[in-house]
Amino acid sequence: MIVPIKPEQAERVNTLVRSACANCQDGCCLLLDDGDSHPCVQLLSVSGICCRYFLTSVLPTDDKLYSQIIRIK
């Protein structure tokens, strides 16, 4: 499931990934590590949130961005 985001939100999402995601190390995703490093798919996405870990564990740490994307009032 991909949660759509606006282009102006993509930069804020990427900043949050780099600063708060425990699985993003040097732009690579530890959850995808199978012996080879793989780029963080969330950093590659500019049109939506495609990482379930980011959506459930990292995005809620930014109340304003979370409410904009999930549309909670």
XYZ file of N, CA and C in Angstrom:
219
model
N 0.835 -1.171 0.000
C 0.000 0.000 0.000
C 0.888 1.246 0.000
N 0.629 2.133 -0.914
C 1.378 3.391 -0.985
C 0.449 4.526 -0.572
N 0.886 5.304 0.397
C 0.128 6.462 0.855
C 0.657 7.672 0.089
N -0.191 8.314 -0.721
C 0.289 9.438 -1.528
C 0.709 10.639 -0.681
N 1.753 11.321 -1.169
C 2.201 12.564 -0.548
C 2.358 13.615 -1.634
N 2.315 14.856 -1.206
C 2.505 15.978 -2.130
C 3.997 16.218 -2.303
N 4.398 16.806 -3.431
C 5.827 17.059 -3.660
C 6.497 17.859 -2.543
N 5.779 18.813 -1.966
C 6.375 19.621 -0.902
C 6.542 18.823 0.394
N 5.845 17.713 0.535
C 5.987 16.860 1.711
C 7.147 15.879 1.557
N 7.538 15.592 0.334
C 8.590 14.600 0.075
C 9.906 14.987 0.745
N 10.265 16.249 0.712
C 11.516 16.691 1.334
C 11.464 16.519 2.846
N 10.332 16.841 3.437
C 10.181 16.674 4.883
C 10.203 15.204 5.266
N 9.604 14.357 4.436
C 9.629 12.913 4.678
C 11.067 12.403 4.624
N 11.822 12.810 3.615
C 13.208 12.362 3.476
C 14.068 12.822 4.653
N 13.847 14.038 5.114
C 14.573 14.541 6.276
C 14.257 13.694 7.501
N 12.993 13.342 7.656
C 12.581 12.513 8.787
C 13.164 11.107 8.684
N 13.204 10.564 7.487
C 13.815 9.239 7.295
C 15.264 9.272 7.749
N 16.012 10.256 7.279
C 17.439 10.330 7.603
C 17.697 10.583 9.087
N 16.830 11.341 9.735
C 17.086 11.713 11.122
C 16.467 10.767 12.147
N 15.385 10.083 11.801
C 14.668 9.329 12.826
C 14.449 7.849 12.540
N 14.723 7.399 11.334
C 14.475 5.990 11.025
C 15.649 5.133 11.493
N 15.358 4.202 12.387
C 16.398 3.323 12.933
C 16.930 2.348 11.893
N 16.192 2.154 10.809
C 16.598 1.191 9.784
C 17.324 1.813 8.598
N 17.407 3.137 8.570
C 18.099 3.818 7.471
C 19.511 4.171 7.928
N 20.480 3.555 7.288
C 21.879 3.803 7.641
C 22.638 4.150 6.367
N 23.125 5.379 6.301
C 23.858 5.867 5.128
C 23.041 5.711 3.849
N 21.725 5.931 3.957
C 20.851 5.855 2.786
C 20.448 4.451 2.398
N 20.863 3.467 3.183
C 20.513 2.067 2.904
C 19.556 1.563 3.973
N 18.705 0.617 3.592
C 17.713 0.053 4.501
C 18.237 -1.233 5.118
N 18.321 -1.239 6.431
C 18.795 -2.430 7.138
C 17.793 -3.579 7.042
N 16.503 -3.251 6.914
C 15.493 -4.300 6.803
C 15.601 -5.066 5.482
N 16.146 -4.431 4.475
C 16.290 -5.082 3.171
C 17.645 -5.745 2.996
N 18.515 -5.580 3.978
C 19.878 -6.112 3.891
C 19.867 -7.635 3.879
N 20.354 -8.193 2.796
C 20.444 -9.645 2.657
C 21.892 -10.058 2.403
N 22.799 -9.251 2.912
C 24.218 -9.463 2.651
C 24.756 -8.400 1.721
N 23.879 -7.849 0.925
C 24.193 -6.705 0.067
C 23.393 -5.516 0.574
N 23.957 -4.333 0.458
C 23.201 -3.156 0.885
C 22.208 -2.766 -0.206
N 21.040 -2.316 0.242
C 19.979 -1.886 -0.671
C 19.557 -0.476 -0.286
N 19.342 0.380 -1.266
C 18.934 1.748 -0.947
C 17.581 1.770 -0.240
N 17.412 2.739 0.604
C 16.145 2.940 1.297
C 15.084 3.304 0.258
N 14.049 2.487 0.164
C 13.014 2.735 -0.844
C 12.243 4.010 -0.551
N 12.152 4.374 0.730
C 11.430 5.598 1.056
C 12.185 6.829 0.584
N 13.498 6.799 0.625
C 14.274 7.930 0.118
C 14.172 8.050 -1.398
N 13.881 6.961 -2.075
C 13.745 6.980 -3.532
C 12.366 7.448 -3.977
N 11.382 7.296 -3.126
C 10.002 7.628 -3.488
C 9.731 9.117 -3.310
N 9.177 9.727 -4.343
C 8.824 11.149 -4.259
C 7.315 11.365 -4.323
N 6.571 10.299 -4.538
C 5.126 10.463 -4.692
C 4.312 9.792 -3.601
N 4.969 9.030 -2.724
C 4.194 8.376 -1.687
C 5.058 7.705 -0.639
N 4.396 7.282 0.423
C 5.069 6.539 1.477
C 4.842 5.062 1.182
N 5.930 4.370 0.940
C 5.843 2.964 0.562
C 6.464 2.040 1.605
N 7.031 2.596 2.650
C 7.675 1.793 3.693
C 6.732 1.693 4.897
N 6.303 0.491 5.197
C 5.374 0.276 6.309
C 6.013 0.668 7.641
N 7.298 0.357 7.822
C 7.974 0.720 9.070
C 7.961 2.241 9.252
N 8.293 2.977 8.189
C 8.291 4.438 8.281
C 6.893 4.948 8.618
N 5.892 4.421 7.937
C 4.517 4.875 8.124
C 4.022 4.643 9.550
N 4.345 3.500 10.127
C 3.803 3.172 11.446
C 4.689 3.589 12.616
N 5.997 3.690 12.399
C 6.904 3.940 13.524
C 7.604 5.287 13.501
N 7.850 5.829 12.320
C 8.631 7.062 12.237
C 7.743 8.279 11.958
N 6.868 8.186 10.993
C 6.013 9.319 10.634
C 5.210 9.864 11.816
N 4.660 9.020 12.699
C 3.893 9.565 13.833
C 4.703 10.438 14.786
N 6.028 10.410 14.692
C 6.837 11.264 15.566
C 6.783 12.730 15.153
N 6.328 13.005 13.932
C 6.142 14.382 13.466
C 4.633 14.618 13.356
N 4.055 15.151 14.430
C 2.600 15.300 14.507
C 2.007 16.066 13.331
N 2.639 17.169 12.969
C 2.092 18.017 11.909
C 2.123 17.292 10.564
N 3.264 16.727 10.204
C 3.386 16.021 8.936
C 2.466 14.789 8.909
N 2.415 14.080 10.011
C 1.551 12.906 10.119
C 0.089 13.276 9.871
N -0.369 14.341 10.505
C -1.774 14.746 10.342
C -2.048 15.233 8.922
N -1.059 15.853 8.269
C -1.243 16.291 6.878
C -1.368 15.099 5.944
N -0.531 14.114 6.129
C -0.488 12.971 5.220
C -1.637 12.006 5.490
N -1.894 11.732 6.751
C -2.950 10.785 7.113
C -4.303 11.483 7.176
N -4.286 12.784 7.145
C -5.478 13.622 7.149
C -6.304 13.480 8.423
N -5.586 13.564 9.526
C -6.231 13.568 10.840
C -6.396 15.014 11.255
N -7.538 15.358 11.685
C -7.808 16.752 12.105
C -7.799 16.840 13.607
